[in-house]
Structure formats: structure tokens, C-alpha cells
Amino acid sequence: MNPLLLVIMIVFGIAAILTVVRIAIGPSILDRAVASDVLLTEVICVLGAEMAINHHTRTLPVLLIVAAVGVFGSISVARYVARRDNTTP
Amino acid sequence: MTLFDLRIPDAVIDVTVWVLVLFGALLCLTAAIGLLRFRDVPTRLHAATKPQVLGLLVICIAIALSQRSVIGIVLGVVLVIPVLLMQFATAPLSAHMVGRQAYRNGTIDRRSLVVDELADSTETPPAAGG
């Protein structure tokens, strides 16, 4: 195995693990929404890296759909998250 | 032999693609570290939006370059442009929504704000969804 490929896989894996840690410990729901958005973008990056390394373009439609639909998650969480208080200044 | 039949040497393409993918992976790692180390939602949004989108841009360039021939690279650029446009359009949108809701929700560190232009408006504007 190409050592550079191993380095790339380890870097992507560490990034995913750190993001999952933030999803687990995130104090508020908005932190978790932001972290899951980052995780989704990282899935897009991994799919794209696999395409670039193996010289094909077969998963580009998946990339496009995930990039188009992924925004609705964090938008709907941000839209309907409960306000803690709206009376005290 | 026209321009479109021109083939770039494989070694050049390979090295460029590896370096670009490694750079994109490191940007993803930067985003994750920032997400873990920053202290409240708006600062975490910095990490969530900027390095991620740049990493995706770099990886999309790598996808286009990995198609070897000039006509393949042009076709690859045409194929990855919708993905990039979609990401460029939606990342600020979700960051804006999450940041605004974080301000209203009180999950930000108010003492660290230098200028607080939203402090004057105590009432929620109509159709703000809050």
C-alpha cells in the first residue's frame, strides 16, 4: 500500500473521530448540528478523494445530492430549536 | 494532434493528485480540531465553514485533474462545478441560521463580544421563526 494513501486515511479517520467526539459531548443542540454538518462535508471529501485516487467519476451524482440535501439538516435544527428564554434581557 | 488529444505525463498528474488530496484531508483535520477546541457556537462555526469548504474545493480540483487527458480534465471541471456551487451556496446559509439561533438562544459568550449590534433590538422581528 502506498504510504501516502495510509497517511490520508489516518488523517481522515482522526478528523472523523474528533467530529464524533464533538457530537457526543457538545453542550447544546446547535453544537451537535454544526458538528454533524462538518461530518457530512467530510463524507463528501472522502468520496471525492476516493474518486480522485482511483481515477473515476462514478460517485459524482452522490456527491451532488449529498451537497444539495445536507444543508437541510442544520437549517431545520436551527429553525426549530427551542429558545431558552425570550423574556429576560 | 490537437490540444484535446494532449496527454499530460502520468507521474505529474499522480503527484499533484496525491498532494491535493492530502491537503484536503489536512484541512478536514483542521476543521475537526477547531470544532473541538473552540469554546462556543459562533467560533465553532468558523471551523465548520471555512476549512471544510476549502478542503472540498481542493479535492474537487483533484477529481478533475485525475482524468488524465485535457478533454477529460475539462469534462471533470464541468462535472465538479455544480457540487462546488451547491456547497458555496449552502454553507453560509446554514452558518447564518445556526449563528442567529445561537445568539437568541444564549449559547454564546457575551463578554467576548466586541460589538453587539443585535443588543438594541430586544424583540424578535416578524417571520424570524424564533
CSV table of N, CA, C and O in Angstrom, one decimal, chain B residues 23-130:
chain,number,residue,atom,x,y,z
B,23,PHE,N,-3.7,17.6,1.1
B,23,PHE,CA,-4.0,18.9,1.6
B,23,PHE,C,-5.5,19.0,2.0
B,23,PHE,O,-5.8,19.6,3.1
B,24,GLY,N,-6.4,18.4,1.2
B,24,GLY,CA,-7.8,18.4,1.6
B,24,GLY,C,-8.1,17.7,2.9
B,24,GLY,O,-8.8,18.1,3.7
B,25,ALA,N,-7.4,16.6,3.0
B,25,ALA,CA,-7.5,15.8,4.3
B,25,ALA,C,-7.0,16.6,5.5
B,25,ALA,O,-7.7,16.6,6.5
B,26,LEU,N,-5.9,17.3,5.3
B,26,LEU,CA,-5.4,18.1,6.4
B,26,LEU,C,-6.3,19.2,6.7
B,26,LEU,O,-6.5,19.6,7.9
B,27,LEU,N,-7.0,19.8,5.7
B,27,LEU,CA,-8.0,20.8,6.0
B,27,LEU,C,-9.2,20.3,6.8
B,27,LEU,O,-9.7,20.9,7.7
B,28,CYS,N,-9.6,19.1,6.4
B,28,CYS,CA,-10.7,18.4,7.2
B,28,CYS,C,-10.3,18.2,8.6
B,28,CYS,O,-11.0,18.5,9.6
B,29,LEU,N,-9.0,17.8,8.8
B,29,LEU,CA,-8.5,17.6,10.2
B,29,LEU,C,-8.5,19.0,11.0
B,29,LEU,O,-8.8,19.0,12.2
B,30,THR,N,-8.1,20.0,10.2
B,30,THR,CA,-8.1,21.4,10.9
B,30,THR,C,-9.5,21.7,11.3
B,30,THR,O,-9.6,22.3,12.4
B,31,ALA,N,-10.5,21.5,10.5
B,31,ALA,CA,-11.9,21.8,10.9
B,31,ALA,C,-12.3,21.0,12.1
B,31,ALA,O,-12.9,21.6,13.0
B,32,ALA,N,-11.9,19.7,12.2
B,32,ALA,CA,-12.3,18.9,13.3
B,32,ALA,C,-11.6,19.4,14.6
B,32,ALA,O,-12.2,19.5,15.7
B,33,ILE,N,-10.3,19.8,14.5
B,33,ILE,CA,-9.6,20.2,15.7
B,33,ILE,C,-10.2,21.6,16.2
B,33,ILE,O,-10.4,21.8,17.4
B,34,GLY,N,-10.5,22.4,15.2
B,34,GLY,CA,-11.1,23.7,15.6
B,34,GLY,C,-12.5,23.5,16.2
B,34,GLY,O,-12.8,24.2,17.2
B,35,LEU,N,-13.2,22.5,15.7
B,35,LEU,CA,-14.5,22.2,16.3
B,35,LEU,C,-14.4,21.7,17.7
B,35,LEU,O,-15.3,22.0,18.6
B,36,LEU,N,-13.3,21.0,18.0
B,36,LEU,CA,-13.2,20.5,19.3
B,36,LEU,C,-12.6,21.5,20.3
B,36,LEU,O,-12.9,21.5,21.5
B,37,ARG,N,-11.8,22.5,19.8
B,37,ARG,CA,-11.1,23.4,20.7
B,37,ARG,C,-11.8,24.7,21.0
B,37,ARG,O,-11.5,25.3,22.0
B,38,PHE,N,-12.6,25.2,20.0
B,38,PHE,CA,-13.2,26.5,20.2
B,38,PHE,C,-14.3,26.4,21.3
B,38,PHE,O,-14.7,25.3,21.6
B,39,ARG,N,-14.7,27.6,21.8
B,39,ARG,CA,-15.4,27.5,23.0
B,39,ARG,C,-16.9,27.7,22.9
B,39,ARG,O,-17.7,27.2,23.8
B,40,ASP,N,-17.5,28.4,21.9
B,40,ASP,CA,-18.9,28.5,21.8
B,40,ASP,C,-19.3,28.3,20.3
B,40,ASP,O,-18.5,28.2,19.4
B,41,VAL,N,-20.7,28.4,20.1
B,41,VAL,CA,-21.2,28.0,18.8
B,41,VAL,C,-20.7,28.9,17.7
B,41,VAL,O,-20.2,28.4,16.6
B,42,PRO,N,-20.7,30.3,17.8
B,42,PRO,CA,-20.2,31.1,16.7
B,42,PRO,C,-18.7,30.9,16.3
B,42,PRO,O,-18.4,30.9,15.2
B,43,THR,N,-17.9,30.6,17.3
B,43,THR,CA,-16.5,30.4,17.0
B,43,THR,C,-16.3,29.0,16.4
B,43,THR,O,-15.5,28.8,15.5
B,44,ARG,N,-17.2,28.0,16.8
B,44,ARG,CA,-17.1,26.7,16.1
B,44,ARG,C,-17.6,26.8,14.7
B,44,ARG,O,-17.2,26.0,13.9
B,45,LEU,N,-18.5,27.8,14.4
B,45,LEU,CA,-18.9,27.9,13.0
B,45,LEU,C,-17.8,28.3,12.1
B,45,LEU,O,-17.8,28.0,10.9
B,46,HIS,N,-16.8,29.1,12.6
B,46,HIS,CA,-15.6,29.4,11.8
B,46,HIS,C,-15.0,28.1,11.3
B,46,HIS,O,-14.7,27.9,10.2
B,47,ALA,N,-14.7,27.2,12.3
B,47,ALA,CA,-14.1,25.9,11.9
B,47,ALA,C,-15.0,25.1,11.0
B,47,ALA,O,-14.5,24.4,10.1
B,48,ALA,N,-16.3,25.2,11.2
B,48,ALA,CA,-17.2,24.3,10.4
B,48,ALA,C,-17.3,24.8,9.0
B,48,ALA,O,-17.5,24.0,8.1
B,49,THR,N,-17.2,26.1,8.7
B,49,THR,CA,-17.5,26.5,7.3
B,49,THR,C,-16.2,26.7,6.5
B,49,THR,O,-16.1,26.2,5.4
B,50,LYS,N,-15.2,27.4,7.0
B,50,LYS,CA,-14.1,27.8,6.1
B,50,LYS,C,-13.2,26.7,5.7
B,50,LYS,O,-13.0,26.5,4.5
B,51,PRO,N,-12.5,26.0,6.6
B,51,PRO,CA,-11.6,25.0,6.2
B,51,PRO,C,-12.3,23.8,5.4
B,51,PRO,O,-11.7,23.2,4.5
B,52,GLN,N,-13.6,23.5,5.8
B,52,GLN,CA,-14.3,22.5,5.1
B,52,GLN,C,-14.5,22.8,3.7
B,52,GLN,O,-14.3,21.9,2.8
B,53,VAL,N,-15.0,24.0,3.4
B,53,VAL,CA,-15.3,24.3,2.0
B,53,VAL,C,-14.0,24.4,1.2
B,53,VAL,O,-14.0,24.0,0.0
B,54,LEU,N,-12.9,24.9,1.8
B,54,LEU,CA,-11.6,25.0,1.0
B,54,LEU,C,-11.1,23.5,0.8
B,54,LEU,O,-10.6,23.3,-0.3
B,55,GLY,N,-11.3,22.7,1.8
B,55,GLY,CA,-10.9,21.3,1.5
B,55,GLY,C,-11.7,20.6,0.4
B,55,GLY,O,-11.1,19.9,-0.4
B,56,LEU,N,-13.0,20.9,0.4
B,56,LEU,CA,-13.8,20.3,-0.7
B,56,LEU,C,-13.4,20.9,-2.0
B,56,LEU,O,-13.3,20.1,-3.0
B,57,LEU,N,-13.1,22.2,-2.1
B,57,LEU,CA,-12.6,22.8,-3.3
B,57,LEU,C,-11.3,22.1,-3.8
B,57,LEU,O,-11.2,21.7,-5.0
B,58,VAL,N,-10.4,21.9,-2.9
B,58,VAL,CA,-9.1,21.2,-3.3
B,58,VAL,C,-9.4,19.8,-3.8
B,58,VAL,O,-8.8,19.4,-4.8
B,59,ILE,N,-10.3,19.1,-3.1
B,59,ILE,CA,-10.5,17.7,-3.5
B,59,ILE,C,-11.2,17.7,-4.9
B,59,ILE,O,-11.0,16.8,-5.7
B,60,CYS,N,-12.1,18.6,-5.1
B,60,CYS,CA,-12.8,18.7,-6.4
B,60,CYS,C,-11.8,19.0,-7.5
B,60,CYS,O,-11.9,18.4,-8.6
B,61,ILE,N,-10.8,19.8,-7.3
B,61,ILE,CA,-9.7,20.1,-8.3
B,61,ILE,C,-9.0,18.8,-8.5
B,61,ILE,O,-8.6,18.5,-9.7
B,62,ALA,N,-8.7,18.0,-7.4
B,62,ALA,CA,-8.0,16.7,-7.6
B,62,ALA,C,-8.8,15.8,-8.5
B,62,ALA,O,-8.3,15.0,-9.3
B,63,ILE,N,-10.2,15.7,-8.3
B,63,ILE,CA,-11.0,14.9,-9.1
B,63,ILE,C,-10.9,15.2,-10.6
B,63,ILE,O,-10.7,14.4,-11.4
B,64,ALA,N,-11.0,16.5,-10.9
B,64,ALA,CA,-10.9,17.0,-12.2
B,64,ALA,C,-9.5,16.6,-12.8
B,64,ALA,O,-9.4,16.2,-14.0
B,65,LEU,N,-8.5,16.8,-12.1
B,65,LEU,CA,-7.1,16.6,-12.6
B,65,LEU,C,-6.9,15.1,-12.8
B,65,LEU,O,-6.1,14.8,-13.7
B,66,SER,N,-7.5,14.2,-12.1
B,66,SER,CA,-7.2,12.8,-12.2
B,66,SER,C,-7.8,12.2,-13.4
B,66,SER,O,-7.6,11.0,-13.6
B,67,GLN,N,-8.4,13.0,-14.3
B,67,GLN,CA,-8.9,12.4,-15.5
B,67,GLN,C,-7.9,12.4,-16.7
B,67,GLN,O,-8.3,12.2,-17.8
B,68,ARG,N,-6.7,12.7,-16.4
B,68,ARG,CA,-5.5,12.5,-17.3
B,68,ARG,C,-5.5,13.4,-18.5
B,68,ARG,O,-4.6,14.3,-18.6
B,69,SER,N,-6.4,13.2,-19.5
B,69,SER,CA,-6.2,14.0,-20.7
B,69,SER,C,-6.8,15.4,-20.6
B,69,SER,O,-7.6,15.6,-19.6
B,70,VAL,N,-6.5,16.2,-21.5
B,70,VAL,CA,-7.1,17.6,-21.4
B,70,VAL,C,-8.6,17.6,-21.5
B,70,VAL,O,-9.3,18.3,-20.8
B,71,ILE,N,-9.1,16.8,-22.5
B,71,ILE,CA,-10.6,16.8,-22.6
B,71,ILE,C,-11.2,16.2,-21.4
B,71,ILE,O,-12.3,16.7,-20.9
B,72,GLY,N,-10.5,15.2,-20.8
B,72,GLY,CA,-11.1,14.7,-19.5
B,72,GLY,C,-11.1,15.7,-18.4
B,72,GLY,O,-12.0,15.7,-17.6
B,73,ILE,N,-10.0,16.5,-18.3
B,73,ILE,CA,-9.9,17.5,-17.3
B,73,ILE,C,-11.0,18.5,-17.4
B,73,ILE,O,-11.7,18.9,-16.5
B,74,VAL,N,-11.3,18.9,-18.7
B,74,VAL,CA,-12.3,19.9,-18.9
B,74,VAL,C,-13.7,19.3,-18.5
B,74,VAL,O,-14.5,20.0,-17.9
B,75,LEU,N,-13.9,18.1,-18.9
B,75,LEU,CA,-15.2,17.4,-18.5
B,75,LEU,C,-15.3,17.3,-17.0
B,75,LEU,O,-16.4,17.5,-16.4
B,76,GLY,N,-14.2,17.0,-16.4
B,76,GLY,CA,-14.2,16.8,-14.9
B,76,GLY,C,-14.5,18.2,-14.2
B,76,GLY,O,-15.3,18.2,-13.3
B,77,VAL,N,-14.0,19.3,-14.8
B,77,VAL,CA,-14.3,20.6,-14.2
B,77,VAL,C,-15.8,20.9,-14.3
B,77,VAL,O,-16.4,21.3,-13.4
B,78,VAL,N,-16.3,20.5,-15.5
B,78,VAL,CA,-17.8,20.8,-15.7
B,78,VAL,C,-18.6,19.9,-14.7
B,78,VAL,O,-19.6,20.4,-14.2
B,79,LEU,N,-18.1,18.7,-14.4
B,79,LEU,CA,-18.9,17.9,-13.5
B,79,LEU,C,-18.8,18.3,-12.1
B,79,LEU,O,-19.7,18.1,-11.3
B,80,VAL,N,-17.6,18.8,-11.6
B,80,VAL,CA,-17.5,19.2,-10.2
B,80,VAL,C,-18.0,20.6,-9.9
B,80,VAL,O,-18.2,20.9,-8.7
B,81,ILE,N,-18.2,21.4,-10.9
B,81,ILE,CA,-18.7,22.8,-10.6
B,81,ILE,C,-20.0,22.8,-9.9
B,81,ILE,O,-20.2,23.6,-9.0
B,82,PRO,N,-21.0,22.0,-10.3
B,82,PRO,CA,-22.3,22.0,-9.6
B,82,PRO,C,-22.1,21.7,-8.1
B,82,PRO,O,-22.8,22.3,-7.2
B,83,VAL,N,-21.3,20.7,-7.8
B,83,VAL,CA,-21.0,20.3,-6.4
B,83,VAL,C,-20.5,21.5,-5.6
B,83,VAL,O,-20.9,21.9,-4.5
B,84,LEU,N,-19.5,22.2,-6.2
B,84,LEU,CA,-18.9,23.3,-5.5
B,84,LEU,C,-19.9,24.5,-5.4
B,84,LEU,O,-19.9,25.1,-4.3
B,85,LEU,N,-20.6,24.7,-6.4
B,85,LEU,CA,-21.6,25.8,-6.3
B,85,LEU,C,-22.6,25.6,-5.2
B,85,LEU,O,-23.0,26.4,-4.5
B,86,MET,N,-23.1,24.3,-5.2
B,86,MET,CA,-24.0,23.9,-4.1
B,86,MET,C,-23.5,24.1,-2.7
B,86,MET,O,-24.1,24.7,-1.9
B,87,GLN,N,-22.2,23.7,-2.6
B,87,GLN,CA,-21.6,23.9,-1.3
B,87,GLN,C,-21.3,25.4,-0.9
B,87,GLN,O,-21.6,25.8,0.2
B,88,PHE,N,-20.9,26.1,-1.9
B,88,PHE,CA,-20.7,27.6,-1.7
B,88,PHE,C,-22.0,28.3,-1.4
B,88,PHE,O,-22.0,29.3,-0.6
B,89,ALA,N,-23.1,27.8,-1.9
B,89,ALA,CA,-24.4,28.5,-1.7
B,89,ALA,C,-24.9,28.1,-0.3
B,89,ALA,O,-25.6,28.9,0.4
B,90,THR,N,-24.8,26.8,0.1
B,90,THR,CA,-25.5,26.4,1.3
B,90,THR,C,-24.7,26.5,2.6
B,90,THR,O,-25.3,26.6,3.6
B,91,ALA,N,-23.3,26.5,2.5
B,91,ALA,CA,-22.6,26.6,3.8
B,91,ALA,C,-22.8,28.0,4.5
B,91,ALA,O,-23.0,28.0,5.7
B,92,PRO,N,-22.8,29.1,3.8
B,92,PRO,CA,-23.1,30.4,4.5
B,92,PRO,C,-24.5,30.4,5.0
B,92,PRO,O,-24.8,31.0,6.1
B,93,LEU,N,-25.4,29.8,4.2
B,93,LEU,CA,-26.9,29.8,4.6
B,93,LEU,C,-27.1,29.1,6.0
B,93,LEU,O,-27.6,29.7,6.9
B,94,SER,N,-26.5,27.9,6.1
B,94,SER,CA,-26.7,27.2,7.4
B,94,SER,C,-25.9,27.8,8.5
B,94,SER,O,-26.4,27.9,9.6
B,95,ALA,N,-24.7,28.4,8.2
B,95,ALA,CA,-24.0,29.1,9.2
B,95,ALA,C,-24.7,30.3,9.7
B,95,ALA,O,-24.7,30.6,10.9
B,96,HIS,N,-25.4,31.0,8.8
B,96,HIS,CA,-26.2,32.2,9.3
B,96,HIS,C,-27.3,31.8,10.2
B,96,HIS,O,-27.5,32.4,11.2
B,97,MET,N,-28.0,30.7,9.7
B,97,MET,CA,-29.2,30.3,10.6
B,97,MET,C,-28.7,29.8,11.9
B,97,MET,O,-29.3,30.2,13.0
B,98,VAL,N,-27.7,29.0,12.0
B,98,VAL,CA,-27.2,28.5,13.3
B,98,VAL,C,-26.7,29.6,14.1
B,98,VAL,O,-27.0,29.6,15.3
B,99,GLY,N,-25.9,30.5,13.5
B,99,GLY,CA,-25.4,31.6,14.4
B,99,GLY,C,-26.4,32.5,14.9
B,99,GLY,O,-26.3,32.9,16.1
B,100,ARG,N,-27.4,32.8,14.1
B,100,ARG,CA,-28.5,33.7,14.6
B,100,ARG,C,-29.3,33.0,15.8
B,100,ARG,O,-29.6,33.6,16.8
B,101,GLN,N,-29.5,31.7,15.6
B,101,GLN,CA,-30.3,31.0,16.6
B,101,GLN,C,-29.4,30.8,17.9
B,101,GLN,O,-29.9,30.9,19.0
B,102,ALA,N,-28.1,30.7,17.7
B,102,ALA,CA,-27.2,30.6,18.9
B,102,ALA,C,-27.2,31.9,19.6
B,102,ALA,O,-27.2,32.0,20.9
B,103,TYR,N,-27.3,33.1,18.9
B,103,TYR,CA,-27.4,34.4,19.6
B,103,TYR,C,-28.7,34.5,20.4
B,103,TYR,O,-28.7,34.8,21.6
B,104,ARG,N,-29.8,34.1,19.8
B,104,ARG,CA,-31.0,34.2,20.5
B,104,ARG,C,-31.2,33.2,21.7
B,104,ARG,O,-31.9,33.4,22.6
B,105,ASN,N,-30.5,32.1,21.5
B,105,ASN,CA,-30.6,31.0,22.5
B,105,ASN,C,-29.8,31.3,23.7
B,105,ASN,O,-29.9,30.6,24.7
B,106,GLY,N,-28.9,32.2,23.6
B,106,GLY,CA,-28.0,32.5,24.7
B,106,GLY,C,-26.8,31.5,24.9
B,106,GLY,O,-26.2,31.5,25.9
B,107,THR,N,-26.5,30.8,23.8
B,107,THR,CA,-25.4,29.8,24.0
B,107,THR,C,-24.1,30.5,23.5
B,107,THR,O,-23.2,29.8,23.1
B,108,ILE,N,-24.0,31.8,23.5
B,108,ILE,CA,-22.7,32.4,23.2
B,108,ILE,C,-22.1,33.1,24.4
B,108,ILE,O,-22.8,33.4,25.4
B,109,ASP,N,-20.8,33.4,24.3
B,109,ASP,CA,-20.1,34.0,25.4
B,109,ASP,C,-20.2,35.5,25.2
B,109,ASP,O,-19.5,36.1,24.4
B,110,ARG,N,-21.2,36.2,25.9
B,110,ARG,CA,-21.4,37.6,25.6
B,110,ARG,C,-20.3,38.5,26.0
B,110,ARG,O,-20.1,39.6,25.4
B,111,ARG,N,-19.5,38.1,27.0
B,111,ARG,CA,-18.4,39.0,27.4
B,111,ARG,C,-17.3,39.1,26.3
B,111,ARG,O,-16.6,40.0,26.3
B,112,SER,N,-17.3,38.1,25.5
B,112,SER,CA,-16.2,38.1,24.5
B,112,SER,C,-16.6,38.9,23.2
B,112,SER,O,-15.7,39.0,22.3
B,113,LEU,N,-17.8,39.4,23.2
B,113,LEU,CA,-18.2,40.2,22.0
B,113,LEU,C,-17.6,41.6,22.1
B,113,LEU,O,-17.7,42.2,23.1
B,114,VAL,N,-17.0,42.1,21.0
B,114,VAL,CA,-16.5,43.4,20.9
B,114,VAL,C,-17.6,44.4,20.6
B,114,VAL,O,-17.8,45.4,21.3
B,115,VAL,N,-18.4,44.1,19.6
B,115,VAL,CA,-19.5,44.9,19.1
B,115,VAL,C,-20.7,44.0,19.1
B,115,VAL,O,-20.7,42.9,18.6
B,116,ASP,N,-21.8,44.4,19.8
B,116,ASP,CA,-23.0,43.7,19.8
B,116,ASP,C,-24.2,44.5,19.2
B,116,ASP,O,-24.9,45.2,19.9
B,117,GLU,N,-24.3,44.4,17.9
B,117,GLU,CA,-25.3,45.2,17.2
B,117,GLU,C,-26.7,44.7,17.4
B,117,GLU,O,-27.6,45.5,17.1
B,118,LEU,N,-26.8,43.5,17.8
B,118,LEU,CA,-28.2,42.9,18.0
B,118,LEU,C,-28.8,43.2,19.3
B,118,LEU,O,-29.9,42.9,19.6
B,119,ALA,N,-27.9,43.8,20.2
B,119,ALA,CA,-28.4,44.1,21.6
B,119,ALA,C,-29.5,45.1,21.7
B,119,ALA,O,-30.4,45.0,22.6
B,120,ASP,N,-29.6,46.0,20.7
B,120,ASP,CA,-30.6,47.0,20.7
B,120,ASP,C,-32.0,46.5,20.5
B,120,ASP,O,-33.0,46.9,21.1
B,121,SER,N,-32.1,45.5,19.6
B,121,SER,CA,-33.4,45.0,19.2
B,121,SER,C,-33.8,43.9,20.1
B,121,SER,O,-33.3,42.8,20.0
B,122,THR,N,-34.6,44.3,21.1
B,122,THR,CA,-35.0,43.3,22.1
B,122,THR,C,-36.1,42.4,21.7
B,122,THR,O,-36.3,41.3,22.2
B,123,GLU,N,-36.8,42.8,20.6
B,123,GLU,CA,-37.9,41.9,20.2
B,123,GLU,C,-37.5,41.2,18.9
B,123,GLU,O,-36.7,41.7,18.1
B,124,THR,N,-38.1,40.0,18.8
B,124,THR,CA,-37.8,39.2,17.6
B,124,THR,C,-38.6,39.8,16.4
B,124,THR,O,-39.7,40.2,16.5
B,125,PRO,N,-37.9,40.1,15.3
B,125,PRO,CA,-38.5,40.6,14.1
B,125,PRO,C,-39.6,39.6,13.6
B,125,PRO,O,-39.5,38.4,13.8
B,126,PRO,N,-40.6,40.1,12.9
B,126,PRO,CA,-41.6,39.2,12.4
B,126,PRO,C,-41.0,38.2,11.4
B,126,PRO,O,-40.0,38.5,10.7
B,127,ALA,N,-41.5,37.0,11.3
B,127,ALA,CA,-41.1,36.0,10.4
B,127,ALA,C,-39.7,35.5,10.7
B,127,ALA,O,-39.0,35.1,9.8
B,128,ALA,N,-39.3,35.7,11.9
B,128,ALA,CA,-37.9,35.2,12.2
B,128,ALA,C,-37.8,33.8,12.7
B,128,ALA,O,-36.8,33.3,12.8
B,129,GLY,N,-39.0,33.2,13.0
B,129,GLY,CA,-39.0,31.8,13.3
B,129,GLY,C,-38.6,31.5,14.7
B,129,GLY,O,-38.6,30.3,15.0
B,130,GLY,N,-38.3,32.4,15.5
B,130,GLY,CA,-37.8,32.1,16.8
B,130,GLY,C,-38.9,31.8,17.7
B,130,GLY,O,-38.6,31.5,18.9
